[in-house]
Amino acid sequence: MLHNKSITELSAGLAAGEYSSAELTKQYLQRIDQHADLNCYITVDQEGALHQAAEADKLIASGGAGPLTGVPLAHKDIFLTEGLRTTCGSRMLENFIAPYDATVVTNIKQAGMVTLGKANMDEFAMGSSNENSYFGSVLNPWNIKMVPGGSSGGSAAAVAAGLAPIATATDTGGSIRQPAALCGLTGMKPTYGRVSRWGMVAFASSLDQAGPMAQSAEDCALLMNTISGFDAKDSTCMDRPVDDYHANLNDSLEGLRVGLPREYFSDELDPAMRKVVDDALKVYEGLGAQLIEIDLPNTHLSIPVYYIVAPAECSSNLSRFDGVRYGYRCDDPKDLDDLYSRSRGEGFGAEVTRRIMIGTYALSSGYYDAYYLKAQQLRRLIKEDFEKAFEQVDVIMGPTSPDVAFPIGAKADDPVDMYLSDIYTISANLAGLPAMSLPVEQVNQLPAGLQLIGNYWSEARMLNIAHQFQQKTAWHQQKPVGFFEGGS
Amino acid sequence: MSISDDDVKKIAHLARLHISDEQVPGYANNLSSIFELVEQMQSVDTEGVEPMAHPLDIVQRLRVDEVGETDQRDKYQAIAPQTEAGLYLVPKVIE
């Protein structure tokens, strides 16, 4: 039974020759098939994975392996993979085979990792429940009546159920952290500009960032070491040195200043969620941290600001899907206008259509100042709140999501209710700050997450902060029933 | 802020999104509630605040003007819905 192991353990097992990458990969492929009803994967690359595993085994045998050589993973289906279908959860890209790899994919290939397949997601990463996928909902392995969160729901459910030991994901407003919280995983959204966005299907370019979804902070650190760094192909990717994220995991937290925003701990916070977060904060006190109340007075504006900025950018980014150069084209267009309108109308689902319309309206003549300009001004105020806070504290903590996983269908008809799922996560994207979610004690037998928001480029310190918590607690080691018992 | 059926039709046209007549009221409803949520923005005075387009306030990086990209037309056109002689085909625009 290898599928209960972290990538830290798998890396050691492969290096010691306890098992081969081929054996490991076969076991995962078998499990993916066995648990296909969870709908975690849109595309499984059996042949490619076995080929990559054989190559990895050769590399390990020759002594040329790196720490992650031969370790399998799943890519969120938003990363372009040359020769392997990339759908982005949309009918628009149902048959799209990219002519090149995303930089994240290239980096992971160069590390010798094995791609098992492409994980399900909300269409174009728009959603908080994975119900917006053209390829169907993903079931939460902790309770299959529940959503896994979104938009990276397939990545989250796959790792939680042991159908991949780690996965890539992206986060525009919480799409790594919220599903990590709802599935009991550790996920990190790095600082904007830390990981290349090249070859990652664009949703909102000033907010999107890629990161790992993993079983632990240590595993996140290993993948962060692989995917971070400058890329000339992404003009917003920062050219600055990358820390070794694994090197300082064991640093002491003595004297760590933890900021607790009053706005995140208001009376509206569910008491059961508050209790598990408070208990986690006590663990940090035990590790030598000092808890300091802070204010982020513009927090309540982050959802309104986000629902202008993100749709505005999406309406512009998704204009490239025109039925001409790639992607879905409608049958028998009667003229060029009909070709555009019907290809887009038939190719996009309801939530994507809604967001394109919000963005189009907000950017349209006569409304630009009232919506887009106003949102950009408020975005600066939100960022300045954080800058002030980080003069006082090293890290900010609070709940990742207001609720644990909710039933499939519960919020599907009310977009505004769904948007509120991201109330704690969105502001880090607006400010461009790194943020994480890590598992704490469960609420009503479902996973809950603690969110960490750090200062710019402080990923190494944040991973250290998360790792120290995981040395004192075992919440991250809890596994859902029905996926880890017995043989394979 | 209420979005009417006519607004939805106008926006859908601007965005080149075909929406059936039956779908229009549903979108009008959803969009109205989203813009109601967004309305909270107007409660804050932002006079003199510089708009923030990008989280890191960086300027566009420039590169040396050298040819880096090779011709990949065939590769890129292989995934197009319809091409001919190196051109993307669309319905006739000019009679």
mmCIF file of C-alpha atoms in Angstrom, chain A residues 82 96-97 99-100 192 206 230-232 234-238 300-301 303-304 308 323-327 329 333 335-337 339-342 344-345 348 350 353-354 356-358 360-361 370-371 373-380 383 415-416 419 430-432, chain B residues 1-3 7-8 10-19 26-27 30-31 33-35 37-61 72 75-77 79-83 88-93:
data_model
loop_
_atom_site.group_PDB
_atom_site.id
_atom_site.type_symbol
_atom_site.label_atom_id
_atom_site.label_comp_id
_atom_site.label_asym_id
_atom_site.label_seq_id
_atom_site.Cartn_x
_atom_site.Cartn_y
_atom_site.Cartn_z
ATOM 1 C CA GLU A 82 1.584 19.142 -25.168
ATOM 2 C CA PHE A 96 -8.286 20.869 -27.340
ATOM 3 C CA ILE A 97 -4.772 19.475 -27.517
ATOM 4 C CA PRO A 99 0.772 22.571 -29.022
ATOM 5 C CA TYR A 100 3.111 23.276 -26.070
ATOM 6 C CA TYR A 192 1.709 36.788 -7.356
ATOM 7 C CA SER A 206 -3.742 40.074 -12.215
ATOM 8 C CA PHE A 230 11.596 33.368 -13.146
ATOM 9 C CA ASP A 231 10.214 32.739 -16.597
ATOM 10 C CA ALA A 232 10.849 35.185 -19.409
ATOM 11 C CA ASP A 234 5.455 35.448 -18.366
ATOM 12 C CA SER A 235 5.960 39.205 -18.217
ATOM 13 C CA THR A 236 4.563 39.344 -14.661
ATOM 14 C CA CYS A 237 6.782 36.572 -13.319
ATOM 15 C CA MET A 238 9.324 38.119 -10.976
ATOM 16 C CA HIS A 300 -15.926 43.568 3.600
ATOM 17 C CA LEU A 301 -15.145 45.160 0.232
ATOM 18 C CA ILE A 303 -15.949 40.302 -2.536
ATOM 19 C CA PRO A 304 -17.554 43.304 -4.315
ATOM 20 C CA ILE A 308 -15.704 43.476 -10.754
ATOM 21 C CA GLY A 323 -14.441 29.591 -32.799
ATOM 22 C CA VAL A 324 -11.776 30.532 -35.350
ATOM 23 C CA ARG A 325 -8.318 29.583 -34.125
ATOM 24 C CA TYR A 326 -8.966 26.763 -31.657
ATOM 25 C CA GLY A 327 -11.684 25.317 -29.489
ATOM 26 C CA ARG A 329 -17.048 25.961 -33.314
ATOM 27 C CA PRO A 333 -22.734 29.419 -38.926
ATOM 28 C CA ASP A 335 -22.263 34.573 -40.957
ATOM 29 C CA LEU A 336 -19.218 35.653 -38.953
ATOM 30 C CA ASP A 337 -21.265 37.205 -36.160
ATOM 31 C CA LEU A 339 -20.072 32.028 -35.744
ATOM 32 C CA TYR A 340 -18.744 34.076 -32.799
ATOM 33 C CA SER A 341 -22.006 34.246 -30.863
ATOM 34 C CA ARG A 342 -23.108 30.669 -31.176
ATOM 35 C CA ARG A 344 -19.281 31.131 -27.500
ATOM 36 C CA GLY A 345 -22.899 30.716 -26.404
ATOM 37 C CA PHE A 348 -19.408 28.314 -22.402
ATOM 38 C CA ALA A 350 -23.769 29.402 -17.306
ATOM 39 C CA THR A 353 -21.374 33.350 -19.328
ATOM 40 C CA ARG A 354 -22.487 35.287 -16.239
ATOM 41 C CA ILE A 356 -18.221 37.479 -19.041
ATOM 42 C CA MET A 357 -21.429 39.517 -18.960
ATOM 43 C CA ILE A 358 -20.609 41.177 -15.611
ATOM 44 C CA THR A 360 -18.489 43.317 -20.265
ATOM 45 C CA TYR A 361 -21.049 45.506 -18.526
ATOM 46 C CA ALA A 370 -18.306 53.576 -11.472
ATOM 47 C CA TYR A 371 -17.224 49.943 -11.509
ATOM 48 C CA LEU A 373 -11.956 52.216 -11.752
ATOM 49 C CA LYS A 374 -13.698 52.235 -8.379
ATOM 50 C CA ALA A 375 -12.784 48.570 -7.820
ATOM 51 C CA GLN A 376 -9.143 49.274 -8.656
ATOM 52 C CA GLN A 377 -9.060 52.135 -6.142
ATOM 53 C CA LEU A 378 -10.583 49.952 -3.436
ATOM 54 C CA ARG A 379 -8.128 47.234 -4.341
ATOM 55 C CA ARG A 380 -5.346 49.598 -3.317
ATOM 56 C CA LYS A 383 -3.616 46.122 -0.149
ATOM 57 C CA PRO A 415 -24.364 32.632 -7.445
ATOM 58 C CA VAL A 416 -24.068 35.292 -4.736
ATOM 59 C CA TYR A 419 -19.386 33.723 -3.990
ATOM 60 C CA LEU A 430 -6.358 41.193 -4.630
ATOM 61 C CA ALA A 431 -3.236 42.174 -2.690
ATOM 62 C CA GLY A 432 -1.043 39.540 -4.426
ATOM 63 C CA MET B 1 -28.850 48.116 -9.382
ATOM 64 C CA SER B 2 -31.289 46.207 -11.510
ATOM 65 C CA ILE B 3 -30.380 44.658 -14.855
ATOM 66 C CA ASP B 7 -29.693 45.073 -20.717
ATOM 67 C CA VAL B 8 -28.911 41.343 -20.789
ATOM 68 C CA LYS B 10 -27.356 44.220 -25.112
ATOM 69 C CA ILE B 11 -24.498 42.880 -22.976
ATOM 70 C CA ALA B 12 -24.766 39.443 -24.582
ATOM 71 C CA HIS B 13 -24.440 41.062 -27.979
ATOM 72 C CA LEU B 14 -21.412 43.130 -26.919
ATOM 73 C CA ALA B 15 -19.753 39.963 -25.606
ATOM 74 C CA ARG B 16 -20.845 37.920 -28.652
ATOM 75 C CA LEU B 17 -22.653 35.386 -26.502
ATOM 76 C CA HIS B 18 -25.735 33.776 -27.969
ATOM 77 C CA ILE B 19 -28.378 33.441 -25.261
ATOM 78 C CA GLY B 26 -32.631 34.098 -15.404
ATOM 79 C CA TYR B 27 -29.473 35.985 -16.328
ATOM 80 C CA ASN B 30 -28.568 36.708 -11.384
ATOM 81 C CA LEU B 31 -26.798 39.758 -12.737
ATOM 82 C CA SER B 33 -28.209 40.307 -7.482
ATOM 83 C CA ILE B 34 -24.495 40.351 -8.322
ATOM 84 C CA PHE B 35 -24.573 44.081 -9.056
ATOM 85 C CA LEU B 37 -23.556 42.955 -4.004
ATOM 86 C CA VAL B 38 -21.098 45.104 -5.924
ATOM 87 C CA GLU B 39 -23.018 48.255 -5.007
ATOM 88 C CA GLN B 40 -21.344 48.230 -1.558
ATOM 89 C CA MET B 41 -18.284 49.692 -3.283
ATOM 90 C CA GLN B 42 -20.063 53.030 -3.642
ATOM 91 C CA SER B 43 -20.201 53.471 0.162
ATOM 92 C CA VAL B 44 -16.477 54.269 0.347
ATOM 93 C CA ASP B 45 -14.981 57.586 -0.688
ATOM 94 C CA THR B 46 -12.011 56.867 -2.951
ATOM 95 C CA GLU B 47 -11.320 60.436 -4.022
ATOM 96 C CA GLY B 48 -7.621 60.734 -4.841
ATOM 97 C CA VAL B 49 -6.802 57.019 -4.431
ATOM 98 C CA GLU B 50 -4.602 55.828 -7.248
ATOM 99 C CA PRO B 51 -6.175 52.850 -9.076
ATOM 100 C CA MET B 52 -4.251 49.592 -8.670
ATOM 101 C CA ALA B 53 -4.108 47.474 -11.801
ATOM 102 C CA HIS B 54 -1.511 45.024 -10.622
ATOM 103 C CA PRO B 55 -0.612 43.653 -7.182
ATOM 104 C CA LEU B 56 3.091 44.346 -7.403
ATOM 105 C CA ASP B 57 2.992 47.806 -9.005
ATOM 106 C CA ILE B 58 5.751 46.800 -11.383
ATOM 107 C CA VAL B 59 6.375 48.207 -14.831
ATOM 108 C CA GLN B 60 6.352 46.122 -17.979
ATOM 109 C CA ARG B 61 9.655 44.369 -18.409
ATOM 110 C CA GLN B 72 5.023 27.379 -35.902
ATOM 111 C CA LYS B 75 1.550 23.311 -35.564
ATOM 112 C CA TYR B 76 -0.831 26.013 -34.384
ATOM 113 C CA GLN B 77 -3.189 25.656 -37.304
ATOM 114 C CA ILE B 79 -5.816 22.589 -33.880
ATOM 115 C CA ALA B 80 -7.982 25.145 -35.696
ATOM 116 C CA PRO B 81 -11.564 24.211 -36.609
ATOM 117 C CA GLN B 82 -11.053 25.028 -40.308
ATOM 118 C CA THR B 83 -8.021 26.153 -42.300
ATOM 119 C CA TYR B 88 -8.101 30.393 -40.973
ATOM 120 C CA LEU B 89 -11.483 29.973 -42.639
ATOM 121 C CA VAL B 90 -14.605 31.853 -41.519
ATOM 122 C CA PRO B 91 -17.979 32.435 -43.235
ATOM 123 C CA LYS B 92 -17.924 34.924 -46.069
ATOM 124 C CA VAL B 93 -17.814 38.518 -44.730
#
